[in-house]
Amino acid sequence: MSNIAEESLPEEKRSLNFIEAIVEEDKLNNKNESRVHTRFPPEPNGYLHIGHAKSICLNFGIAEQYAGKCNLRFDDTNPEKEETEYVDSIMEDVKWLGFQWDKEPYYASDYFEQLYEWAMLLIRKGLAYVDDQPQEVISQQRGTPTRPGTESPYRSRSIDENIDLFERMKNGEFPNGARVLRAKIDMTSPNMHMRDPVLYRILHAEHHRTGDTWKIYPMYDYAHGQSDYLEGITHSLCTLEFEVHRPLYDWFLDQLTETSYRPRQIEFARLNLSYTVMSKRKLLELVKNNIVNGWDDPRMPTIAGLRRRGYTPASIRAFADRIGVAKRDNVIDVGLLEFSVREDLNKTTNRVMAVLDPVKLVLTNYPEGETEWVELENNPEDAASGTRMVPFGKEIYIERDDFMVDPPNKYFRLAPGKEVRLKGAYVIKCESFEADETGNVQTVFCTYDADTKSGTGPKQPKVKGTLHWVEASNAIDAEVRLYDRLFMDEDPAGHKDKDPLEFLNPDSLKVVTHCKLEPVLASVMAGEKFQFQRLGYFCVDKDSVAGKPVFNRTVSLKDNWTRTKGN
Ligand code: ATP
Ligand code: MG
C-alpha cells in the first residue's frame, strides 16, 4: 500500500466493509488464482465529480489494499457525447487524487471489433436479430414490470438474413435509427433488461478514437460486462442501479465464452450529497448556460472544481473513507465534505493575516514613519512550520465589522473607549473615529500601550478580544472570492415537477476586490493554500496576476451554515 493511502486511513482500526469481506473470501477460496483486479470505468462525457471520487477511491483502494491492479477504462460507446477534453480531464483527476492505473488506460472502443465478432456469434447461434422497427415501437413493446412484452415481428428472421442486414448496418448502408440489433432472450422475463435488449444502433458519427470507421455502436449494456471480461477484472464494482443488469451481463458471457472465469459484479450505493446536483447532464447544463464559469468553477462538485476551490487529494480520500460503502441509498451531509477539508488544511496550512473589508486604523501615539517587525507563528499545528516576521506600524487595516460605533453588550471587538489586542502586537484603545455623512466609518483612531507587546512586554493585560490586522504601507491588494452553496434546496434534484436549476442560489459567488494582505503573500503561486486568521481557508486561484493575487475561500473556519440554519 502506498504512503498516500496510509495517511488517509483513520487511526482506529475499522472492521471490513462488505466489499472487502467479499474480496477476502474470494482470495481465501483462491478464486481467480486469488487475483484482485478492479477497474474504474467512466464515460468520457463530462468531468468527474465527487461521486466518481468515491468510486475511484473504492476501486483503486481495494486494488492497493490487496496488492492487486486497477484499470482505468473509458466506456466510450457513445460518440455523440464524448470528447477528448473529457478523457484528458479524467486522467488528470484520477492522478491528482493520488492513484495510478495499471498500464495504459483502456478504452471500450478498443473492443469494437471483438464485440462485433461476438454479435455475429450471437446471430449465428440464433440469439440475436435485426429489428426494423423504430425505437418508440420497440419501447412500447417492452411492456411493464407487471405486464409481459410483445415479440417483434422481426424476431423470427432467418440467421442468413440477420447476418446480411447486420453486415450492411456495419457498412453504413442504412441511415441512423433505421434498424437495431437485439438479443433474442425472453419478452416475458420479469426482468425488463432481459426483454430482447438492443445491442447495436446505427450512428453515423465521428468517434473520438475510431474516427468514422464504425457506423454502428454497441450499447453500454452490451459492451460493459464483456469489457470487464476481456480485461480479466475480478471484482466489478458498480452502483446499485446496475444490480438488475447483472443477469444480462452474465447471459452475454454465458453465450459467448467457454471459460468458467467471470468478473464478479458487486453493487454499492452511489454517493448523494445534500445541496448538490451530481448528474453529469445537469452539470453540463450549468457549464453550457454559463451559470458557472466552466467545469472547474469552484462552486462545482467536480474534482476540478474542488481542486480549484482548495480541496486537497488527502481531504477527498479521507471523506471517501469516512462515508464508507453501503448497500442502501442515502444522502451525505455536504458539511462532512467541508469538515474533511477543514481538518486537513488545519494541519497543513500556514496562518496569515488578511483583511477582506478594510477600514483604516491610526495609532495616534505611534512614531511617525516607523516600522517594526513582529514575529508570528506559522502554524501552531505543525512545529516544523516556524515563524515569520510581519511588519507593524502607525497605520493598519482592520476588518470593518471588527469596529462598532454603538456596540451591543458582549461585543468584545473594537468600539469607542474599548480595548483589544492586535494579534501578535499590542493592546490598543479606541479614542475616536471619523465617518462620512452616511455614517460609514472612514478611520478609527487609537492609542497603543508600548509595554503590552505580545509575549515580551512587561504588561500582558487580559483583554477579551484579539483582532487580525494588516500594516498599511506594506499591504498587498488582493481579490478574494467567497462562495456559498450553488443550490439553496437540500435535495435540488429530488423534486418531481421542478428543475434543480430553479433552486440556484443567486448569491453563491461574492467577489471582494480591495482586500489587504500581509506582504508574505506577495509572491504566491496558483494552488497555494493558507488559513486567513479568523476568516477561513483560502487557495490562490489561477486567475492571479503578478502583484494582484486572487484567492478562493475553500471553507470558513467553522460551519457557519449549520450555526445560522435554525434561526
Ligand atoms: P451518467 O450520469 O452519465 O450515467 P455516471 O455518473 O454513471 O454517468 P460514469 O462515467 O458512467 O458516470 O461513471 C463512472 C463510474 O463512477 C461508474 O462505475 C459509476 O458507478 C460511478 N459513479 C458515478 N456516480 C457515482 C456516485 N454518485 N457515487 C458513486 N459512484 C458513482
Ligand atoms: Mg454511467
Coordinates of C-alpha atoms and ligand atoms in Angstrom, one line a residue:
M1 CA 0.0 0.0 0.0
S2 CA 1.3 3.5 -0.8
N3 CA 2.1 6.1 1.9
I4 CA -0.5 8.3 0.5
A5 CA -3.2 5.8 1.1
E6 CA -2.0 5.1 4.6
E7 CA -2.2 8.7 5.5
S8 CA -5.8 8.9 4.7
L9 CA -6.9 6.0 6.8
P10 CA -8.4 6.8 10.2
E11 CA -6.2 5.8 13.1
E12 CA -8.6 3.4 14.7
K13 CA -8.8 0.0 13.0
R14 CA -12.2 -0.3 11.4
S15 CA -14.0 -3.5 10.5
L16 CA -14.1 -4.8 6.9
N17 CA -16.8 -3.3 4.7
F18 CA -19.0 -5.7 2.7
I19 CA -16.8 -5.4 -0.4
E20 CA -13.6 -6.1 1.4
A21 CA -15.3 -9.1 3.1
I22 CA -16.2 -10.5 -0.4
V23 CA -12.7 -9.9 -1.7
E24 CA -11.1 -11.6 1.3
E25 CA -13.5 -14.5 0.9
D26 CA -12.6 -14.9 -2.8
K27 CA -8.9 -14.7 -2.0
L28 CA -9.3 -17.3 0.7
N29 CA -11.1 -19.6 -1.8
N30 CA -8.3 -19.0 -4.3
K31 CA -10.9 -17.7 -6.8
N32 CA -9.2 -16.4 -10.0
E33 CA -5.8 -17.5 -8.5
S34 CA -6.5 -15.0 -5.7
R35 CA -6.1 -12.1 -8.1
V36 CA -7.7 -8.8 -7.3
H37 CA -8.3 -6.7 -10.4
T38 CA -10.7 -3.8 -10.3
R39 CA -11.4 -1.0 -12.8
F40 CA -12.8 2.5 -12.8
P41 CA -15.0 2.8 -15.9
P42 CA -16.0 6.4 -16.6
E43 CA -17.9 7.5 -19.7
P44 CA -15.9 10.5 -21.1
N45 CA -19.0 12.7 -21.4
G46 CA -18.2 15.2 -18.7
Y47 CA -15.8 16.0 -15.9
L48 CA -15.6 13.7 -12.9
H49 CA -17.4 14.7 -9.7
I50 CA -17.2 13.9 -6.0
G51 CA -19.4 10.8 -6.6
H52 CA -16.9 9.5 -9.0
A53 CA -14.2 10.2 -6.5
K54 CA -15.9 7.8 -4.1
S55 CA -15.9 5.1 -6.9
I56 CA -12.2 5.9 -7.7
C57 CA -11.1 5.6 -4.0
L58 CA -13.0 2.4 -3.7
N59 CA -11.7 0.7 -6.9
F60 CA -8.1 1.9 -6.6
G61 CA -8.3 1.5 -2.8
I62 CA -9.3 -2.2 -3.0
A63 CA -6.6 -2.9 -5.5
E64 CA -4.0 -1.2 -3.3
Q65 CA -5.2 -2.9 -0.2
Y66 CA -5.0 -6.4 -1.7
A67 CA -1.8 -5.9 -3.8
G68 CA -3.9 -6.0 -7.0
K69 CA -4.4 -3.9 -10.0
C70 CA -6.9 -1.3 -11.1
N71 CA -7.6 -0.3 -14.7
L72 CA -8.8 3.0 -15.9
R73 CA -11.3 2.2 -18.7
F74 CA -13.1 4.8 -20.8
D75 CA -16.6 3.5 -21.6
D76 CA -16.6 5.3 -24.9
T77 CA -19.5 3.7 -26.7
N78 CA -21.5 6.9 -27.4
P79 CA -19.6 9.0 -29.9
E80 CA -22.1 11.8 -29.9
K81 CA -21.5 13.0 -26.3
E82 CA -17.8 12.1 -25.8
E83 CA -14.8 14.3 -26.2
T84 CA -11.0 14.1 -25.8
E85 CA -11.2 17.0 -23.4
Y86 CA -13.1 14.8 -21.0
V87 CA -10.7 11.9 -21.4
D88 CA -7.8 14.2 -20.5
S89 CA -9.5 15.8 -17.5
I90 CA -10.5 12.3 -16.2
M91 CA -6.9 11.1 -16.3
E92 CA -5.7 14.3 -14.7
D93 CA -8.2 14.0 -11.9
V94 CA -7.5 10.3 -11.1
K95 CA -3.8 11.1 -10.9
W96 CA -4.4 14.1 -8.8
L97 CA -6.3 12.0 -6.3
G98 CA -3.1 10.0 -6.0
F99 CA -3.9 6.9 -7.9
Q100 CA -2.1 5.2 -10.7
W101 CA -3.9 2.8 -13.1
D102 CA -2.4 -0.4 -14.4
K103 CA -0.6 0.0 -17.7
E104 CA -2.1 2.4 -20.3
P105 CA -5.8 3.5 -20.0
Y106 CA -8.1 1.1 -21.6
Y107 CA -11.0 2.0 -23.9
A108 CA -14.2 0.1 -24.7
S109 CA -13.7 1.3 -28.2
D110 CA -10.6 -1.0 -28.4
Y111 CA -13.0 -3.9 -28.2
F112 CA -15.3 -2.7 -31.0
E113 CA -14.0 -5.4 -33.4
Q114 CA -14.3 -8.2 -30.7
L115 CA -17.8 -7.0 -29.7
Y116 CA -18.8 -7.1 -33.4
E117 CA -17.5 -10.6 -33.8
W118 CA -19.4 -11.6 -30.7
A119 CA -22.6 -10.1 -32.0
M120 CA -22.1 -12.2 -35.2
L121 CA -21.7 -15.2 -33.0
L122 CA -25.0 -14.5 -31.2
I123 CA -26.7 -14.1 -34.6
R124 CA -25.2 -17.4 -35.8
K125 CA -26.5 -19.1 -32.6
G126 CA -29.9 -17.7 -33.3
L127 CA -29.7 -15.4 -30.2
A128 CA -29.8 -12.0 -31.9
Y129 CA -31.8 -10.4 -34.7
V130 CA -32.1 -7.2 -36.6
D131 CA -35.2 -5.3 -35.8
D132 CA -36.5 -2.8 -38.4
Q133 CA -39.0 -1.1 -36.0
P134 CA -38.4 2.4 -34.8
Q135 CA -37.2 2.9 -31.2
E136 CA -40.6 4.2 -29.9
V137 CA -42.3 1.0 -31.1
I138 CA -39.6 -1.2 -29.5
S139 CA -40.0 0.7 -26.3
Q140 CA -43.8 0.3 -26.3
Q141 CA -43.5 -3.5 -26.9
R142 CA -41.2 -3.9 -23.9
G143 CA -44.3 -3.9 -21.6
T144 CA -44.1 -3.1 -18.0
P145 CA -42.6 -4.9 -15.0
T146 CA -46.1 -6.4 -14.4
R147 CA -47.2 -6.8 -18.0
P148 CA -45.1 -9.0 -20.4
G149 CA -43.7 -7.5 -23.5
T150 CA -44.7 -8.3 -27.1
E151 CA -42.4 -10.0 -29.5
S152 CA -41.2 -8.1 -32.5
P153 CA -42.5 -9.2 -35.9
Y154 CA -38.8 -9.4 -37.0
R155 CA -37.8 -11.8 -34.2
S156 CA -38.1 -14.8 -36.4
R157 CA -35.9 -13.6 -39.2
S158 CA -33.6 -16.2 -40.6
I159 CA -30.0 -16.3 -39.5
D160 CA -28.8 -15.6 -43.0
E161 CA -31.0 -12.5 -43.3
N162 CA -29.8 -11.3 -39.9
I163 CA -26.1 -11.7 -40.9
D164 CA -26.7 -9.9 -44.2
L165 CA -28.6 -7.0 -42.6
F166 CA -26.1 -6.6 -39.7
E167 CA -23.2 -6.5 -42.1
R168 CA -24.9 -3.9 -44.1
M169 CA -25.7 -1.9 -40.9
K170 CA -21.9 -2.1 -40.2
N171 CA -21.1 -1.0 -43.8
G172 CA -23.2 2.2 -43.4
E173 CA -25.9 1.2 -45.9
F174 CA -28.8 2.5 -43.6
P175 CA -29.5 5.8 -42.1
N176 CA -29.4 6.4 -38.3
G177 CA -32.2 4.7 -36.5
A178 CA -33.3 2.6 -39.4
R179 CA -32.5 -0.7 -37.7
V180 CA -31.1 -2.1 -34.5
L181 CA -29.6 -5.5 -33.5
R182 CA -31.4 -7.1 -30.5
A183 CA -30.6 -10.0 -28.3
K184 CA -33.3 -12.8 -28.5
I185 CA -33.8 -13.6 -24.9
D186 CA -37.3 -13.5 -23.3
M187 CA -40.0 -10.9 -23.9
T188 CA -41.9 -12.2 -20.8
S189 CA -39.0 -12.1 -18.4
P190 CA -39.8 -10.4 -15.1
N191 CA -36.5 -8.6 -15.6
M192 CA -37.1 -5.9 -18.2
H193 CA -33.4 -5.9 -19.1
M194 CA -33.8 -9.4 -20.4
R195 CA -36.6 -8.5 -22.8
D196 CA -34.6 -8.6 -26.1
P197 CA -32.3 -5.6 -25.2
V198 CA -30.8 -3.6 -28.0
L199 CA -27.2 -4.5 -28.7
Y200 CA -26.3 -2.2 -31.5
R201 CA -27.6 1.0 -33.1
I202 CA -26.8 2.7 -36.3
L203 CA -24.9 6.0 -35.8
H204 CA -23.1 7.9 -38.5
A205 CA -21.0 9.8 -36.1
E206 CA -17.3 10.6 -35.7
H207 CA -15.8 8.8 -32.7
H208 CA -13.0 10.5 -30.7
R209 CA -10.7 7.4 -31.2
T210 CA -12.1 5.3 -34.1
G211 CA -13.0 8.3 -36.3
D212 CA -15.5 7.3 -39.0
T213 CA -14.6 3.6 -39.1
W214 CA -17.8 2.5 -37.4
K215 CA -21.4 3.2 -38.5
I216 CA -22.8 1.0 -35.7
Y217 CA -22.1 1.4 -32.0
P218 CA -22.6 -1.1 -29.2
M219 CA -25.0 -0.2 -26.3
Y220 CA -23.4 0.3 -22.9
D221 CA -25.0 -2.9 -21.5
Y222 CA -23.6 -5.0 -24.3
A223 CA -20.1 -3.6 -24.0
H224 CA -19.7 -3.3 -20.3
G225 CA -19.6 -6.8 -19.0
Q226 CA -17.6 -8.1 -21.9
S227 CA -15.0 -5.3 -21.4
D228 CA -14.6 -6.4 -17.8
Y229 CA -14.2 -10.0 -19.0
L230 CA -11.6 -9.1 -21.7
E231 CA -9.5 -7.2 -19.1
G232 CA -9.6 -10.0 -16.6
I233 CA -11.4 -8.0 -14.0
T234 CA -12.1 -10.0 -10.9
H235 CA -14.3 -7.6 -8.9
S236 CA -16.5 -5.3 -10.9
L237 CA -17.7 -2.6 -8.5
C238 CA -20.7 -0.6 -9.6
T239 CA -23.6 1.4 -8.3
L240 CA -26.9 -0.1 -7.2
E241 CA -28.9 0.6 -10.3
F242 CA -26.8 -2.0 -12.2
E243 CA -27.9 -4.8 -9.9
V244 CA -30.8 -5.6 -12.3
H245 CA -28.4 -5.5 -15.3
R246 CA -26.3 -8.3 -13.8
P247 CA -28.3 -11.3 -15.2
L248 CA -27.9 -9.7 -18.7
Y249 CA -24.2 -9.3 -18.3
D250 CA -23.9 -12.9 -17.2
W251 CA -26.2 -14.1 -20.1
F252 CA -23.8 -12.5 -22.6
L253 CA -20.8 -14.2 -21.2
D254 CA -22.6 -17.5 -20.9
Q255 CA -23.4 -17.4 -24.6
L256 CA -20.1 -16.0 -25.8
T257 CA -17.3 -17.6 -23.7
E258 CA -16.2 -21.1 -22.8
T259 CA -14.3 -20.3 -19.6
S260 CA -15.7 -20.5 -16.1
Y261 CA -14.0 -17.2 -15.2
R262 CA -16.5 -14.4 -14.5
P263 CA -15.9 -10.9 -13.3
R264 CA -17.9 -10.7 -10.0
Q265 CA -20.1 -7.7 -10.0
I266 CA -20.7 -6.1 -6.6
E267 CA -23.1 -3.2 -6.3
F268 CA -22.8 -0.3 -3.8
A269 CA -24.8 2.8 -3.1
R270 CA -23.9 5.9 -5.1
L271 CA -22.9 9.0 -3.2
N272 CA -25.6 11.6 -2.9
L273 CA -24.7 14.9 -1.2
S274 CA -27.1 17.4 0.2
Y275 CA -27.4 20.8 -1.6
T276 CA -25.6 19.2 -4.5
V277 CA -26.5 18.2 -8.0
M278 CA -24.4 15.3 -9.3
S279 CA -26.0 14.4 -12.7
K280 CA -23.5 15.0 -15.4
R281 CA -26.3 16.1 -17.7
K282 CA -27.2 18.9 -15.2
L283 CA -23.6 19.8 -14.6
L284 CA -23.1 20.2 -18.3
E285 CA -26.2 22.4 -18.4
L286 CA -24.6 24.7 -15.7
V287 CA -21.5 24.9 -17.8
K288 CA -23.2 25.4 -21.3
N289 CA -25.5 28.0 -20.0
N290 CA -22.7 29.9 -18.3
I291 CA -24.4 29.6 -14.9
V292 CA -21.0 28.8 -13.6
N293 CA -17.6 29.6 -15.1
G294 CA -16.6 26.2 -16.6
W295 CA -16.3 22.7 -15.2
D296 CA -13.7 23.8 -12.7
D297 CA -15.8 26.6 -11.3
P298 CA -15.0 26.4 -7.5
R299 CA -18.8 26.0 -6.8
M300 CA -19.0 22.9 -8.9
P301 CA -18.9 19.4 -7.2
T302 CA -16.5 18.3 -9.9
I303 CA -13.0 17.2 -8.9
A304 CA -11.6 20.0 -11.0
G305 CA -13.9 22.5 -9.2
L306 CA -13.0 21.1 -5.7
R307 CA -9.3 21.3 -6.6
R308 CA -9.6 24.9 -7.7
R309 CA -11.6 25.7 -4.6
G310 CA -8.7 24.5 -2.5
Y311 CA -9.6 20.9 -1.6
T312 CA -6.6 18.5 -1.3
P313 CA -6.5 14.9 -2.5
A314 CA -6.0 13.8 1.1
S315 CA -9.2 15.6 2.2
I316 CA -11.2 13.9 -0.5
R317 CA -9.8 10.5 0.2
A318 CA -10.4 11.0 3.9
F319 CA -14.0 11.9 3.0
A320 CA -14.4 8.8 0.9
D321 CA -13.1 6.7 3.7
R322 CA -15.3 8.3 6.3
I323 CA -18.5 7.8 4.3
G324 CA -17.6 4.2 3.6
V325 CA -19.7 1.9 1.3
A326 CA -23.2 0.8 1.9
K327 CA -25.8 -1.3 0.2
R328 CA -28.6 1.2 0.6
D329 CA -29.0 4.6 -0.9
N330 CA -28.5 7.5 1.5
V331 CA -27.7 11.2 1.4
I332 CA -24.5 12.5 3.0
D333 CA -24.5 16.0 4.5
V334 CA -22.2 18.2 2.4
G335 CA -20.9 19.6 5.7
L336 CA -19.0 16.3 6.1
L337 CA -17.0 17.1 2.9
E338 CA -16.3 20.6 4.3
F339 CA -15.3 19.0 7.6
S340 CA -12.8 16.8 5.9
V341 CA -11.0 19.6 4.1
R342 CA -11.0 21.8 7.2
E343 CA -9.4 19.0 9.1
D344 CA -6.7 18.6 6.5
L345 CA -6.0 22.2 5.9
N346 CA -5.8 22.9 9.7
K347 CA -2.9 20.6 9.8
T348 CA -1.1 21.7 6.7
T349 CA -1.6 25.4 6.0
N350 CA 0.3 28.4 7.3
R351 CA -1.7 31.1 9.1
V352 CA -1.5 34.6 7.7
M353 CA -3.4 37.8 8.2
A354 CA -5.7 39.2 5.6
V355 CA -8.4 41.9 5.9
L356 CA -11.3 41.4 3.5
D357 CA -13.2 44.5 4.2
P358 CA -10.6 47.0 5.4
V359 CA -11.1 50.1 7.5
K360 CA -8.1 52.3 8.3
L361 CA -6.9 52.4 11.9
V362 CA -4.3 55.1 13.0
L363 CA -2.3 54.7 16.2
T364 CA -2.0 58.4 17.2
N365 CA 0.8 57.9 19.7
Y366 CA 2.9 55.6 17.5
P367 CA 6.1 57.2 16.0
E368 CA 5.6 58.6 12.5
G369 CA 7.3 56.7 9.7
E370 CA 8.5 53.8 11.9
T371 CA 8.0 50.1 11.0
E372 CA 8.8 47.3 13.4
W373 CA 8.6 43.6 12.7
V374 CA 6.7 41.2 15.0
E375 CA 7.2 37.5 15.0
L376 CA 4.2 35.3 14.3
E377 CA 3.8 31.5 14.4
N378 CA 3.1 30.0 11.0
N379 CA 1.2 27.0 12.1
P380 CA 0.6 26.0 15.7
E381 CA -0.4 22.5 14.5
D382 CA 2.9 22.0 12.9
A383 CA 6.1 22.6 15.0
A384 CA 8.3 22.4 11.9
S385 CA 6.5 25.3 10.2
G386 CA 8.5 28.0 12.1
T387 CA 7.7 31.7 12.4
R388 CA 7.7 34.7 10.1
M389 CA 8.2 38.4 10.6
V390 CA 5.2 40.7 10.0
P391 CA 5.5 44.5 9.7
F392 CA 3.7 46.7 12.1
G393 CA 3.3 50.5 12.0
K394 CA 1.3 53.6 12.7
E395 CA -1.4 52.9 10.1
I396 CA -3.0 49.5 9.8
Y397 CA -6.2 48.0 8.4
I398 CA -8.7 46.1 10.5
E399 CA -11.9 44.3 9.4
R400 CA -14.8 46.7 9.1
D401 CA -17.0 44.6 11.2
D402 CA -14.4 44.4 14.0
F403 CA -15.4 48.0 14.9
M404 CA -18.8 49.3 16.0
V405 CA -19.7 52.8 16.9
D406 CA -22.5 51.7 19.2
P407 CA -21.9 48.1 20.1
P408 CA -24.3 45.7 22.0
N409 CA -23.3 44.1 25.3
K410 CA -20.8 41.3 25.0
Y411 CA -19.2 42.8 21.9
F412 CA -15.5 42.1 22.5
R413 CA -14.1 43.7 19.5
L414 CA -13.3 47.4 19.0
A415 CA -15.6 50.3 19.9
P416 CA -15.1 53.8 21.2
G417 CA -13.4 53.6 24.7
K418 CA -12.8 49.9 24.3
E419 CA -9.5 47.9 24.3
V420 CA -8.5 45.0 22.2
R421 CA -5.2 43.2 21.4
L422 CA -3.8 43.3 17.9
K423 CA -2.7 39.7 17.2
G424 CA 1.0 39.3 17.9
A425 CA 1.4 43.1 18.6
Y426 CA 0.0 45.5 21.2
V427 CA -3.1 46.2 23.2
I428 CA -4.8 49.3 21.7
K429 CA -7.6 51.5 22.9
C430 CA -10.1 53.3 20.7
E431 CA -10.1 57.1 21.2
S432 CA -12.3 58.3 18.3
F433 CA -13.3 57.7 14.8
E434 CA -14.3 59.6 11.6
A435 CA -17.3 58.7 9.5
D436 CA -18.6 60.2 6.3
E437 CA -22.1 61.9 6.0
T438 CA -23.8 58.5 5.6
G439 CA -22.3 57.2 8.8
N440 CA -19.8 55.0 7.0
V441 CA -16.7 54.8 9.2
Q442 CA -13.5 56.1 7.4
T443 CA -10.8 56.0 10.1
V444 CA -10.6 54.7 13.6
F445 CA -8.1 56.5 16.0
C446 CA -6.5 54.5 18.8
T447 CA -3.6 54.7 21.2
Y448 CA -1.3 51.8 21.8
D449 CA 0.5 50.8 25.0
A450 CA 4.1 50.1 24.2
D451 CA 4.5 47.9 27.3
T452 CA 2.0 45.4 26.1
K453 CA 3.9 43.8 23.2
S454 CA 2.7 40.2 22.8
G455 CA 4.8 37.8 24.8
T456 CA 7.7 40.1 25.6
G457 CA 6.2 43.4 27.0
P458 CA 6.2 43.9 30.9
K459 CA 2.4 44.3 30.9
Q460 CA 0.2 41.5 29.5
P461 CA -3.2 42.7 30.4
K462 CA -6.2 40.3 29.8
V463 CA -8.4 41.7 27.1
K464 CA -11.3 39.8 25.7
G465 CA -10.9 40.5 22.0
T466 CA -8.0 39.8 19.7
L467 CA -8.1 41.2 16.1
H468 CA -6.2 40.4 13.0
W469 CA -4.8 43.3 11.1
V470 CA -2.5 44.3 8.2
E471 CA 0.0 47.1 8.3
A472 CA -1.0 49.7 5.6
S473 CA 2.3 50.7 3.9
N474 CA 3.4 47.2 3.3
A475 CA 0.0 45.7 2.5
I476 CA -0.7 43.9 -0.7
D477 CA -4.0 44.3 -2.6
A478 CA -5.9 41.1 -3.5
E479 CA -9.2 39.9 -4.9
V480 CA -11.0 37.3 -2.8
R481 CA -13.9 35.2 -4.0
L482 CA -16.3 34.0 -1.4
Y483 CA -18.5 31.1 -2.2
D484 CA -21.8 29.8 -0.9
R485 CA -23.8 26.8 -1.9
L486 CA -24.8 26.7 -5.5
F487 CA -28.2 25.4 -4.6
M488 CA -30.5 26.5 -1.8
D489 CA -32.5 23.4 -1.6
E490 CA -31.3 20.4 0.4
D491 CA -32.3 18.0 -2.4
P492 CA -32.3 20.1 -5.6
A493 CA -32.7 17.1 -7.9
G494 CA -35.4 15.5 -5.7
H495 CA -38.5 17.4 -6.8
K496 CA -40.7 15.7 -9.3
D497 CA -42.0 18.7 -11.3
K498 CA -39.2 21.1 -10.7
D499 CA -35.9 21.6 -12.4
P500 CA -33.0 21.7 -10.0
L501 CA -31.9 24.9 -11.6
E502 CA -35.0 26.6 -10.0
F503 CA -33.1 26.3 -6.7
L504 CA -30.0 28.1 -7.7
N505 CA -28.5 30.4 -5.1
P506 CA -28.3 33.9 -6.6
D507 CA -25.6 34.8 -4.0
S508 CA -23.3 31.8 -4.5
L509 CA -20.4 33.9 -5.5
K510 CA -19.3 37.2 -3.9
V511 CA -16.2 38.9 -5.3
V512 CA -14.4 41.2 -2.9
T513 CA -11.9 43.4 -4.7
H514 CA -9.9 45.5 -2.2
C515 CA -8.7 43.1 0.3
K516 CA -5.4 43.8 2.2
L517 CA -2.9 41.1 2.8
E518 CA 0.4 40.9 4.7
P519 CA 3.4 41.1 2.5
V520 CA 4.4 37.4 2.8
L521 CA 1.7 36.8 0.3
A522 CA 3.3 39.0 -2.4
S523 CA 4.6 36.1 -4.5
V524 CA 2.2 33.2 -4.2
M525 CA 1.5 30.6 -6.8
A526 CA -1.8 29.2 -8.0
G527 CA -2.9 26.3 -5.8
E528 CA -1.1 27.5 -2.6
K529 CA -3.2 27.4 0.4
F530 CA -3.4 29.4 3.6
Q531 CA -5.5 30.0 6.6
F532 CA -6.5 33.6 6.8
Q533 CA -6.8 34.0 10.5
R534 CA -10.4 34.2 11.8
L535 CA -11.7 34.0 8.2
G536 CA -11.2 30.5 6.8
Y537 CA -9.0 28.6 4.4
F538 CA -8.1 30.2 1.1
C539 CA -6.4 29.0 -2.0
V540 CA -4.6 31.0 -4.7
D541 CA -6.6 31.0 -7.9
K542 CA -5.2 30.5 -11.4
D543 CA -6.6 34.0 -12.3
S544 CA -3.9 35.6 -10.2
V545 CA -1.5 38.0 -11.9
A546 CA 1.8 39.4 -10.6
G547 CA 1.1 41.9 -7.8
K548 CA -2.6 41.1 -7.7
P549 CA -3.3 37.7 -6.3
V550 CA -6.8 36.2 -6.4
F551 CA -7.9 33.9 -3.6
N552 CA -10.8 31.4 -3.4
R553 CA -12.2 30.7 0.0
T554 CA -12.2 27.0 0.4
V555 CA -14.2 26.9 3.6
S556 CA -14.8 29.1 6.6
L557 CA -13.2 28.1 9.9
K558 CA -16.5 26.9 11.3
D559 CA -19.6 25.6 9.8
N560 CA -21.4 28.9 9.6
W561 CA -24.4 27.4 7.7
T562 CA -25.3 25.0 10.5
R563 CA -25.0 27.7 13.1
T564 CA -27.4 30.0 11.4
K565 CA -29.7 27.5 9.8
G566 CA -32.0 27.1 12.8
N567 CA -32.6 30.9 13.1
Ligands
ATP1 P1 -24.3 9.2 -16.2 O1 -24.9 10.2 -15.2 O2 -23.8 9.8 -17.5 O3 -24.9 7.9 -16.3 P2 -22.4 8.3 -14.3 O4 -22.5 9.3 -13.3 O5 -22.9 6.9 -14.1 O6 -22.9 8.9 -15.6 P3 -20.0 7.2 -15.4 O7 -19.0 7.9 -16.1 O8 -20.7 6.1 -16.0 O9 -20.9 8.2 -14.8 O10 -19.4 6.7 -14.0 C1 -18.2 6.0 -13.8 C2 -18.2 5.2 -12.6 O11 -18.5 6.1 -11.5 C3 -19.4 4.2 -12.6 O12 -18.8 3.0 -12.2 C4 -20.4 4.7 -11.6 O13 -21.0 3.7 -11.0 C5 -19.5 5.5 -10.7 N1 -20.3 6.6 -10.2 C6 -21.0 7.6 -10.8 N2 -21.6 8.4 -10.0 C7 -21.4 8.0 -8.7 C8 -21.8 8.4 -7.4 N3 -22.6 9.5 -7.3 N4 -21.3 7.7 -6.4 C9 -20.5 6.6 -6.5 N5 -20.1 6.2 -7.7 C10 -20.5 6.9 -8.8
MG2 MG -22.9 5.6 -16.1

